[in-house]
Coordinates of N, CA and C in Angstrom, one line a residue:
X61 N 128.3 -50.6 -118.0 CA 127.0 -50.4 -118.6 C 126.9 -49.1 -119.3
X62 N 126.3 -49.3 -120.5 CA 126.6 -48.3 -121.4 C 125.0 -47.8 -121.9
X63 N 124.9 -46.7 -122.6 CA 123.8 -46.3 -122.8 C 123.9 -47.0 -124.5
X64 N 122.4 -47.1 -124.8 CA 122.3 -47.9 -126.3 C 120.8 -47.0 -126.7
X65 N 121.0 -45.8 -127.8 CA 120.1 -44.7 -128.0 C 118.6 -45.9 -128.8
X66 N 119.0 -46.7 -129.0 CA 117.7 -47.7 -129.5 C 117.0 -48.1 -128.3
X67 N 117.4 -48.4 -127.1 CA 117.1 -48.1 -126.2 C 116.5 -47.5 -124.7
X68 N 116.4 -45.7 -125.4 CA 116.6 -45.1 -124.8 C 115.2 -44.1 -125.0
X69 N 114.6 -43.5 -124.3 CA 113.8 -42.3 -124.5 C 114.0 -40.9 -123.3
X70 N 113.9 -39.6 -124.0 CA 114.9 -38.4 -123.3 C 113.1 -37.7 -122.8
X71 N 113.5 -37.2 -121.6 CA 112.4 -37.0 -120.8 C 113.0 -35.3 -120.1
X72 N 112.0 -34.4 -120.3 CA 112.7 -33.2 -120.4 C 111.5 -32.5 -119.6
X73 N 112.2 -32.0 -118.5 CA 111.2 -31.6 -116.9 C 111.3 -29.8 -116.7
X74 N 109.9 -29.5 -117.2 CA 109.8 -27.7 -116.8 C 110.9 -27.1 -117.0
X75 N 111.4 -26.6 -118.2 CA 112.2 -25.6 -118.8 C 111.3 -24.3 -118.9
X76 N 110.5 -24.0 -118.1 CA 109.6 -23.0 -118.2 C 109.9 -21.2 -118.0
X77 N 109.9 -20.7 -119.1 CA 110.0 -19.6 -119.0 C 109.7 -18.4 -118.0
X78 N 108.8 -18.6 -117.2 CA 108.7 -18.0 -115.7 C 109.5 -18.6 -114.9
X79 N 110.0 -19.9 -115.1 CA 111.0 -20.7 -113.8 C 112.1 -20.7 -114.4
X80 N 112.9 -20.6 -115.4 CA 114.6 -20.4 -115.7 C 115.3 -19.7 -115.2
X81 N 114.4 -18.2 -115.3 CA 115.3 -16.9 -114.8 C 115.9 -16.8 -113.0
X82 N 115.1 -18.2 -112.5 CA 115.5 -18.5 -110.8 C 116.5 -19.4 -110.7
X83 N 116.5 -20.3 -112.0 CA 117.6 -21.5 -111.3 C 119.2 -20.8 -112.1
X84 N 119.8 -21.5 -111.2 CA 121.8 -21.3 -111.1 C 121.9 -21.6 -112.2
X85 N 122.6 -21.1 -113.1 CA 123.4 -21.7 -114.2 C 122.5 -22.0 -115.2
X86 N 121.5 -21.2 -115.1 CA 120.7 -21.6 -116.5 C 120.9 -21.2 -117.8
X87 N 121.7 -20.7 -118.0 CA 122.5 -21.1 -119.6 C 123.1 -22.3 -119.8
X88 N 123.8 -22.4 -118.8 CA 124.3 -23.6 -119.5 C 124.0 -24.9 -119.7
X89 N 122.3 -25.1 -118.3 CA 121.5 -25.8 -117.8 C 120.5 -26.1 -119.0
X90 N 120.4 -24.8 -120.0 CA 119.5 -24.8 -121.0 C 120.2 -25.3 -122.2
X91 N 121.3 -24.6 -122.5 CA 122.2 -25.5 -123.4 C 122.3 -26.5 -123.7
X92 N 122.6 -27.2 -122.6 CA 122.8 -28.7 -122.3 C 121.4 -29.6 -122.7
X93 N 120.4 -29.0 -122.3 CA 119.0 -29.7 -122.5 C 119.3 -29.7 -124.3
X94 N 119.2 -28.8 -124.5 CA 119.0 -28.0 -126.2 C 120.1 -29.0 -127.1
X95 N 121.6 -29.3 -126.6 CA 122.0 -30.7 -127.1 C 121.5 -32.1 -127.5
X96 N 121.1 -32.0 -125.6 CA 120.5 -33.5 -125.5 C 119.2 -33.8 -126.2
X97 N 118.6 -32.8 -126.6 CA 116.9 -33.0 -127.6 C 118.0 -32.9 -129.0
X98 N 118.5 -32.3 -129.2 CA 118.9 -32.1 -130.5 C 119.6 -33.9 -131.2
X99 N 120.3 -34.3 -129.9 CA 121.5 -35.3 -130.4 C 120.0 -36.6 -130.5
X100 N 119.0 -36.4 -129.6 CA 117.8 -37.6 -129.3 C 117.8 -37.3 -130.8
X101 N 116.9 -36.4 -131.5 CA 116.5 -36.3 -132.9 C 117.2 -36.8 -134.1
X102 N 118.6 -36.2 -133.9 CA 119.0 -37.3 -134.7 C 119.1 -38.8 -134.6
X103 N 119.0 -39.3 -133.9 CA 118.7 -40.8 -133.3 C 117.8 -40.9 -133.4
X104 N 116.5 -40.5 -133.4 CA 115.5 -41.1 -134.1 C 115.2 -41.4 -131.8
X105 N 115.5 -41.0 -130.9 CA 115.0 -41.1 -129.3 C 114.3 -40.4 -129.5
X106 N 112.7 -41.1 -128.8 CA 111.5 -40.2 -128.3 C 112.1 -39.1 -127.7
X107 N 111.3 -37.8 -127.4 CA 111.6 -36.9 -127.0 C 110.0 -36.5 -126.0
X108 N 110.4 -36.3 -125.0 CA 109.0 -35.9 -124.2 C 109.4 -35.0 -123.1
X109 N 108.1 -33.8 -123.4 CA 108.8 -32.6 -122.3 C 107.6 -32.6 -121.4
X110 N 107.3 -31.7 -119.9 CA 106.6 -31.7 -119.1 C 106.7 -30.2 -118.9
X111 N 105.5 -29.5 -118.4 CA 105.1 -28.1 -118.0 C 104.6 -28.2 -116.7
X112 N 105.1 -27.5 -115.8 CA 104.5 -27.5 -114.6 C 103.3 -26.3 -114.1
X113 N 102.3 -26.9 -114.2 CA 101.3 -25.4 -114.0 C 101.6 -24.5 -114.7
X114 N 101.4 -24.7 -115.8 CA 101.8 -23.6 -117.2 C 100.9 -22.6 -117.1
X115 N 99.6 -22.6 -116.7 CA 98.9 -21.0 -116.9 C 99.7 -20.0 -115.7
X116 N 101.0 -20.5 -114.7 CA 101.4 -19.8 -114.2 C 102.9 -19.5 -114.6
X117 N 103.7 -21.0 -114.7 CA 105.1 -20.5 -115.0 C 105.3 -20.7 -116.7
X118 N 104.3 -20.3 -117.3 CA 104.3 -20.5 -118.9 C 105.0 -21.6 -119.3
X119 N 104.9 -21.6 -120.8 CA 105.2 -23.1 -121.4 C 106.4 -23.5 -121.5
X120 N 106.4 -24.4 -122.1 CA 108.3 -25.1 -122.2 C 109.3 -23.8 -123.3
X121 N 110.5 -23.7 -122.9 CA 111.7 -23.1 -123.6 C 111.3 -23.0 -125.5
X122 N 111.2 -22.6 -126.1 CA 110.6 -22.6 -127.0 C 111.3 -23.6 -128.0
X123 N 112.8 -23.1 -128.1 CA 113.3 -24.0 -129.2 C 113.2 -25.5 -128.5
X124 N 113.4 -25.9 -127.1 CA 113.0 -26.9 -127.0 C 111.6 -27.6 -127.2
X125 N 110.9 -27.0 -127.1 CA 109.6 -27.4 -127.1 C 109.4 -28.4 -128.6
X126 N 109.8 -27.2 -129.6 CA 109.8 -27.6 -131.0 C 110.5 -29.0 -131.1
X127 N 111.5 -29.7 -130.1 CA 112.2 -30.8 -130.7 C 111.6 -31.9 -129.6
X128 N 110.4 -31.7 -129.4 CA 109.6 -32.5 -128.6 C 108.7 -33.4 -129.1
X129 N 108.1 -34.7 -128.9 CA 107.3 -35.4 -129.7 C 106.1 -35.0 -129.0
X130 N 106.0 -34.8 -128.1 CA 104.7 -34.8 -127.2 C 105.2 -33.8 -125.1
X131 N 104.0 -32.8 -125.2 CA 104.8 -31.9 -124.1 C 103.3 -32.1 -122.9
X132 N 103.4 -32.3 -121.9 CA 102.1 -32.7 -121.3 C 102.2 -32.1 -120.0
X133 N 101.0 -31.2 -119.6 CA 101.2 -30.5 -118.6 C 100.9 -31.4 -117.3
X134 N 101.0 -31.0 -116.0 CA 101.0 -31.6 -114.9 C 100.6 -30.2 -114.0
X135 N 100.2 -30.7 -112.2 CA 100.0 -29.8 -111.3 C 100.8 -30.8 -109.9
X136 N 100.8 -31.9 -110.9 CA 101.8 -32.5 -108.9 C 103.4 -32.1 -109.9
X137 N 104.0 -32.5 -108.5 CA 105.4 -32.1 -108.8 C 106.1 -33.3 -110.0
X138 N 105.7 -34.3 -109.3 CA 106.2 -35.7 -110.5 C 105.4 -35.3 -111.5
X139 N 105.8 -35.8 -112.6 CA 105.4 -36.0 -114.0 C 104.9 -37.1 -114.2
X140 N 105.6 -38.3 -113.7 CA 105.5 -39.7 -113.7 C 103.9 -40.0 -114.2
X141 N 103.3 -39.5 -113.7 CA 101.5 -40.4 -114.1 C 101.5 -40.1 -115.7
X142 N 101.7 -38.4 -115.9 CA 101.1 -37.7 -117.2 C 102.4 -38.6 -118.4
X143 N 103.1 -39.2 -117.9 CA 104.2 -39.8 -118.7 C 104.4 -40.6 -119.0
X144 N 104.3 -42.0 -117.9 CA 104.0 -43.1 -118.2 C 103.1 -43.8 -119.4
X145 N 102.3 -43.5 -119.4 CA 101.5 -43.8 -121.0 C 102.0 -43.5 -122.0
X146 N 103.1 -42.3 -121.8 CA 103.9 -42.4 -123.0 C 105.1 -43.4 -123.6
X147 N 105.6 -43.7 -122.1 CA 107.0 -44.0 -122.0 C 107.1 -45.4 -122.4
X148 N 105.3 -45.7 -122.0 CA 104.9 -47.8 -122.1 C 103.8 -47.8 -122.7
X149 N 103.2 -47.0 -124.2 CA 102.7 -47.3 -124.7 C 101.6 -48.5 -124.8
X150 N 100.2 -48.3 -124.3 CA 99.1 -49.1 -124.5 C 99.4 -50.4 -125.5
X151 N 99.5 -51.8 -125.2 CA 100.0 -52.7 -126.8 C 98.4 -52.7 -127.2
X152 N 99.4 -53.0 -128.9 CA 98.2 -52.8 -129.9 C 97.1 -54.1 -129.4
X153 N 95.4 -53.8 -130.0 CA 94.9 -54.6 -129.8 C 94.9 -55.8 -130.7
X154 N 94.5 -56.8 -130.5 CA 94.8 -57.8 -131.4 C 93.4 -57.8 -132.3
X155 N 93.8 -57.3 -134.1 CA 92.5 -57.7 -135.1 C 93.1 -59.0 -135.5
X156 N 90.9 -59.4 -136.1 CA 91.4 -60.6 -137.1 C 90.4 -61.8 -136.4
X157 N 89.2 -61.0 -135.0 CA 88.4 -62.3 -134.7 C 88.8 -63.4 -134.4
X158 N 88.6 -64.6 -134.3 CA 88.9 -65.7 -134.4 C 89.4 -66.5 -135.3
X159 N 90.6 -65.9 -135.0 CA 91.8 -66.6 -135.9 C 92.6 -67.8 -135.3
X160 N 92.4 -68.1 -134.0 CA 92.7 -69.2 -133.1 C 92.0 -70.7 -134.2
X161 N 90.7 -70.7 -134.5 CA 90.4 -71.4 -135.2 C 90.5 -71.9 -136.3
X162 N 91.2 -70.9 -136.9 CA 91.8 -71.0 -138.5 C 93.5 -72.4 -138.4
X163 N 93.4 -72.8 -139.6 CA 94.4 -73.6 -139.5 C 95.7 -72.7 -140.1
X164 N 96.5 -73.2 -139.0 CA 97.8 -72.4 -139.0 C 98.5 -71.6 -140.1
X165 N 98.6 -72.6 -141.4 CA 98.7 -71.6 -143.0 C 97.7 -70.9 -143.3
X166 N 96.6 -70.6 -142.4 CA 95.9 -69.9 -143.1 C 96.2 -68.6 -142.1
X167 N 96.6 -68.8 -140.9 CA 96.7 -67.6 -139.4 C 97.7 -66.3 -140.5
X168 N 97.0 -65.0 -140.2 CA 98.2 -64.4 -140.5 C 98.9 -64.0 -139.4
X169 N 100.4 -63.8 -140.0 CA 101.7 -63.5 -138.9 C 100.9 -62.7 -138.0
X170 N 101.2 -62.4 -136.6 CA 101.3 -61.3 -135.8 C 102.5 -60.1 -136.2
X171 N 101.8 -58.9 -135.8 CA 102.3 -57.6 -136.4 C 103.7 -57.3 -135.4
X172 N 104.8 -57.4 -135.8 CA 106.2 -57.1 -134.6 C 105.4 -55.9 -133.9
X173 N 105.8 -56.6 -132.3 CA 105.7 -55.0 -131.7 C 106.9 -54.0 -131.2
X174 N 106.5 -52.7 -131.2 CA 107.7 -51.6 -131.6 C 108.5 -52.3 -130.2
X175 N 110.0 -52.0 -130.3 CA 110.6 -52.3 -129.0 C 110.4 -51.6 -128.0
X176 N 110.5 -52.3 -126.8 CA 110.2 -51.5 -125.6 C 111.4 -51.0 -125.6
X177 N 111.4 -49.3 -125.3 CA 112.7 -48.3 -124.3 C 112.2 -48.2 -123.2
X178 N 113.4 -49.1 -122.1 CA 112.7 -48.9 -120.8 C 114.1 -48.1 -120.5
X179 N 114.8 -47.6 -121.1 CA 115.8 -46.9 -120.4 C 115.2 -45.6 -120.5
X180 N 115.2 -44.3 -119.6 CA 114.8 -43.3 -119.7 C 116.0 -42.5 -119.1
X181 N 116.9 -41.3 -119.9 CA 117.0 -40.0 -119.7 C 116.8 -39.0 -119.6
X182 N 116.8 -38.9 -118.5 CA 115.9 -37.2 -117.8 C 116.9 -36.0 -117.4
X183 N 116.2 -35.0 -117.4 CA 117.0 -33.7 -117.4 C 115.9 -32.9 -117.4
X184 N 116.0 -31.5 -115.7 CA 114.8 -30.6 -115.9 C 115.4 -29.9 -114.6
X185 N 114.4 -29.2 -114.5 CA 114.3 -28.5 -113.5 C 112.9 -28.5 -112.2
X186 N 113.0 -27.7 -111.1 CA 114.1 -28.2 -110.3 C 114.4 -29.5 -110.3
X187 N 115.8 -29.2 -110.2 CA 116.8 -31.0 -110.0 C 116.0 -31.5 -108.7
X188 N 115.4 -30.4 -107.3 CA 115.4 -31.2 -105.9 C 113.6 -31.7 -105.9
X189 N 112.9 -30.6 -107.1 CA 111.5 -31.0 -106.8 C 111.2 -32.0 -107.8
X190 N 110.7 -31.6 -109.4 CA 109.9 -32.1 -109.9 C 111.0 -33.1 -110.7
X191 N 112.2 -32.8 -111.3 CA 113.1 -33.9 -111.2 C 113.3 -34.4 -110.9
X192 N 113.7 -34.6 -109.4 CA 113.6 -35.4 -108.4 C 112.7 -36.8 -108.3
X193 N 111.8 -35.7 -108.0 CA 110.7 -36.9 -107.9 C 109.6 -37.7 -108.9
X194 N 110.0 -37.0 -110.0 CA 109.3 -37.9 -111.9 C 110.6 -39.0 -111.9
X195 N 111.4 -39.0 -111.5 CA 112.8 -39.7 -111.7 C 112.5 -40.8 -110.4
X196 N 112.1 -40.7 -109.4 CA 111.9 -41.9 -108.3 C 110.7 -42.4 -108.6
X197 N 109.8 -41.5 -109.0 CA 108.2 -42.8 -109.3 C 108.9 -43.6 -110.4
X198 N 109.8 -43.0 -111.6 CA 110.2 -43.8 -112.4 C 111.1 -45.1 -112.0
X199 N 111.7 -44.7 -111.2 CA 112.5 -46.3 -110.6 C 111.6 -47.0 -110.2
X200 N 110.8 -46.3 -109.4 CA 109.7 -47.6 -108.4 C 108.8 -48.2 -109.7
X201 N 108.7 -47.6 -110.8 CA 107.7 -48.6 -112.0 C 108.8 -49.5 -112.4
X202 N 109.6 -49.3 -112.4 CA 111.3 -50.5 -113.0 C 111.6 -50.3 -114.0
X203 N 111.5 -48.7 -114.4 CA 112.1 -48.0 -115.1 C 113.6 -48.0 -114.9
X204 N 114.9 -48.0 -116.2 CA 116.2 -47.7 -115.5 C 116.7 -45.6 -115.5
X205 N 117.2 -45.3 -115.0 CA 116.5 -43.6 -114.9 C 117.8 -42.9 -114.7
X206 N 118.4 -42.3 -115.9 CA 119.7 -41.9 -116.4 C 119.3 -40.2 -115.9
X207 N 120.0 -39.7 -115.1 CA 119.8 -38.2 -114.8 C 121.3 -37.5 -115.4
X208 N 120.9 -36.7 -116.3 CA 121.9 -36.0 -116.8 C 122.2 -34.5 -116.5
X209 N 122.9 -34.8 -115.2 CA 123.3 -33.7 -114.4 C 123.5 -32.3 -114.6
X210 N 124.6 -32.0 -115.6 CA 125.1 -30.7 -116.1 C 123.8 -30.7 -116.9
X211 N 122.1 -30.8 -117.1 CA 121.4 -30.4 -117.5 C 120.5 -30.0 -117.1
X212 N 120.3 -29.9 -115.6 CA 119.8 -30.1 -114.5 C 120.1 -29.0 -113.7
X213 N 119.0 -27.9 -113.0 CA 119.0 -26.7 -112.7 C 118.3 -26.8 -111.7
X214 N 118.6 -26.1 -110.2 CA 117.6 -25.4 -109.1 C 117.7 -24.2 -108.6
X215 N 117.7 -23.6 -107.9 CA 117.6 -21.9 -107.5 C 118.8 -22.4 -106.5
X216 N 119.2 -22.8 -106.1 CA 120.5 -23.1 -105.5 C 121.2 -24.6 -105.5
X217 N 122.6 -24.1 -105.9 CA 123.7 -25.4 -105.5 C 123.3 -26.1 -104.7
X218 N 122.7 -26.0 -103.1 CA 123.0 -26.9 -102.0 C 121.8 -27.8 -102.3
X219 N 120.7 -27.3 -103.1 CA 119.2 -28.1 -103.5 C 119.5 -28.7 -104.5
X220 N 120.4 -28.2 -105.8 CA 120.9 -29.4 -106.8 C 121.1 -30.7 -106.2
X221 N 122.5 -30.4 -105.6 CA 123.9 -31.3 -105.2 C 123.1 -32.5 -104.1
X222 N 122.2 -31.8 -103.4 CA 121.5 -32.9 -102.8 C 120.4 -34.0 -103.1
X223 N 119.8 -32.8 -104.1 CA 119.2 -34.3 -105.2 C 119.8 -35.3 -106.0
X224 N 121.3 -34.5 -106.3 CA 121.7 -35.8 -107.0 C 122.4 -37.1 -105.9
X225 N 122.5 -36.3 -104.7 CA 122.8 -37.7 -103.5 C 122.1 -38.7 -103.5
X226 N 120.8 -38.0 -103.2 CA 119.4 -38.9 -103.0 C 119.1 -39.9 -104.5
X227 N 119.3 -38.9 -105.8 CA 118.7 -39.8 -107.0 C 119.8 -40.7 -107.3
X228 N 120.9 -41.0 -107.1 CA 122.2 -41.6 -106.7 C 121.7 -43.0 -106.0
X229 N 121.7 -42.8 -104.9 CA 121.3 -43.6 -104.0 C 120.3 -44.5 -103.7
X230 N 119.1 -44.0 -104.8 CA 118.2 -44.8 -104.8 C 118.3 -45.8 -106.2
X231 N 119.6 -45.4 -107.3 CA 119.7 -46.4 -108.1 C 119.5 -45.7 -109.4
X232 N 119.5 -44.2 -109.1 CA 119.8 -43.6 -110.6 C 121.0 -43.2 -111.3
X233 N 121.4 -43.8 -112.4 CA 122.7 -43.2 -113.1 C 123.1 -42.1 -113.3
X234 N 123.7 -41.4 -112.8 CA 124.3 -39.5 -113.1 C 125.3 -39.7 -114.5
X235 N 124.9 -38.7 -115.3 CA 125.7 -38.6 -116.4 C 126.0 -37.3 -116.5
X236 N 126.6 -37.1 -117.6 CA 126.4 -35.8 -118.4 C 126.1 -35.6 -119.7
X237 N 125.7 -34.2 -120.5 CA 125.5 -34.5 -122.0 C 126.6 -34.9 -122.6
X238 N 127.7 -34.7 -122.5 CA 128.8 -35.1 -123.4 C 128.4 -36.9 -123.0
X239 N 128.1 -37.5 -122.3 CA 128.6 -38.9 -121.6 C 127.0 -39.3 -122.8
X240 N 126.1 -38.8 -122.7 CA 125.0 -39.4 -122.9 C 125.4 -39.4 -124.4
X241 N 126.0 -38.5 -125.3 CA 126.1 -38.2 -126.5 C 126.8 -39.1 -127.3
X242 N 128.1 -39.1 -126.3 CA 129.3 -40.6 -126.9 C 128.6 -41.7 -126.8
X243 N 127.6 -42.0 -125.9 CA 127.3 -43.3 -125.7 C 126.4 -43.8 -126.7
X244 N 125.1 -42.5 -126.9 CA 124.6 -43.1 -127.9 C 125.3 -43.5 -129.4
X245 N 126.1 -42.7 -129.6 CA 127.2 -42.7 -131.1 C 127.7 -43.9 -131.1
X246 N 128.3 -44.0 -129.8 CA 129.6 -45.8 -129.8 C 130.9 -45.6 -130.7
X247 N 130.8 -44.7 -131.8 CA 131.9 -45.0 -132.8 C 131.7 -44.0 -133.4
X248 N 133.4 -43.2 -133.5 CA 133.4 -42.3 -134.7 C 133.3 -42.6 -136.1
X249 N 133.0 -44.1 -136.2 CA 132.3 -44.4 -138.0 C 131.2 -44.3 -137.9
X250 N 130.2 -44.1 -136.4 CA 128.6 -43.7 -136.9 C 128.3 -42.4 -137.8
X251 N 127.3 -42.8 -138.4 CA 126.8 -42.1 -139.4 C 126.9 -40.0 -139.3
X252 N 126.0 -40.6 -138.0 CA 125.9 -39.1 -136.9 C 127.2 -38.2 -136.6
X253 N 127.9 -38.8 -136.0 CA 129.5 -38.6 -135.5 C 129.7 -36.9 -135.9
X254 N 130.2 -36.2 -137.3 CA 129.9 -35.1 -137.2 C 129.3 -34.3 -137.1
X255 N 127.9 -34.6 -136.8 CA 126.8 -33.7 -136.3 C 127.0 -33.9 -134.5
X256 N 127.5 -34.6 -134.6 CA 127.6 -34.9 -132.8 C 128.8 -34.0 -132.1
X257 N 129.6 -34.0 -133.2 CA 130.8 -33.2 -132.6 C 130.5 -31.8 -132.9
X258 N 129.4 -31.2 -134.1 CA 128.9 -29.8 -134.1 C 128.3 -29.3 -132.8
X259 N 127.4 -30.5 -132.5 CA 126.6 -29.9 -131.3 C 127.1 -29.5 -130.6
X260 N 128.6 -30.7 -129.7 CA 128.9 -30.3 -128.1 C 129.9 -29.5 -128.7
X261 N 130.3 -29.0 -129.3 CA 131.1 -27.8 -130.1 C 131.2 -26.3 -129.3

């Protein structure tokens, strides 16, 4: 099973400026994010970030922020509520009155609706709290919920390493950016391909 970026929407958990400077390896934790929004944009992947009690741990990472479609603050640890309406957009309502009673050449077509991405890639911090647990409300809605590990930061290894047991186990895919990156591409004749190889560069 492979990732398919038409598919897909990237979901990016408290990169917050008062909380970076505590988690392990946050350079390379932020890096990795800063690909994975960069590689979504050229793909044309939603992009959605989350702030956790921002009037305390300030807003999202800045240059990420900018490659966000929409950044929505939260006070529980999941994201999941403030997100979901993004991720499953309200369907349009249907114009046009009573058009049931019109004879059939006269009905106009129904409008395509945009395709559902029910695949979701997530990447944030903490991996054991609010990552954690925006990534399990998202299984329990029947979301499929791609955690991209090397993107993924906590104030300690033993609190990472154990979230990814648990998000593992309950039926989330571990990846990494390079893994999410190939997958969206498929082929070094995609269009993208050298911009993909600048990034993880």
């Amino acid at each position: 099973m492979l990732l398919d970026a038409d598919d897909c929407q990237l979901v990016l958990i408290d990169y917050q400026a008062r909380l970076m400077p505590a988690i392990d390896g946050r350079e390379f934790v932020l890096a990795n994010a800063l690909k994975l929004a960069r590689m979504a944009r050229l793909l044309q992947v939603p992009v959605w970030g989350t702030e956790q009690n921002p009037a305390k741990l300030g807003g999202l990472d800045q240059p990420l922020a900018e490659l966000c479609d929409t950044i929505v603050a939260k006070m529980a640890f999941s994201g999941a509520e403030e997100l979901l309406p993004l991720l499953r957009p309200a369907p349009k309502p249907q114009r046009g009155g009573n058009a049931r009673s019109l004879p059939k050449h006269l009905q106009k077509p129904a409008e395509p609706e945009a395709p559902e991405r029910n695949t979701i890639v997530i990447a944030g911090c903490e991996a054991h709290v609010c990552l954690m647990q925006t990534a399990l409300v998202l299984l329990e809605e029947e979301c499929d919920v791609w955690v991209v590990t090397d993107a993924c930061g906590s104030r300690t290894e033993r609190n990472r390493d154990a979230a990814y047991d648990r998000l593992a186990g309950a039926g989330c895919e571990l990846v990494t950016t390079e893994m999410v990156c190939f997958e969206w591409i498929g082929s070094a004749e995609h269009p993208a391909f050298k911009d993909m190889q600048a990034l993880i560069k």
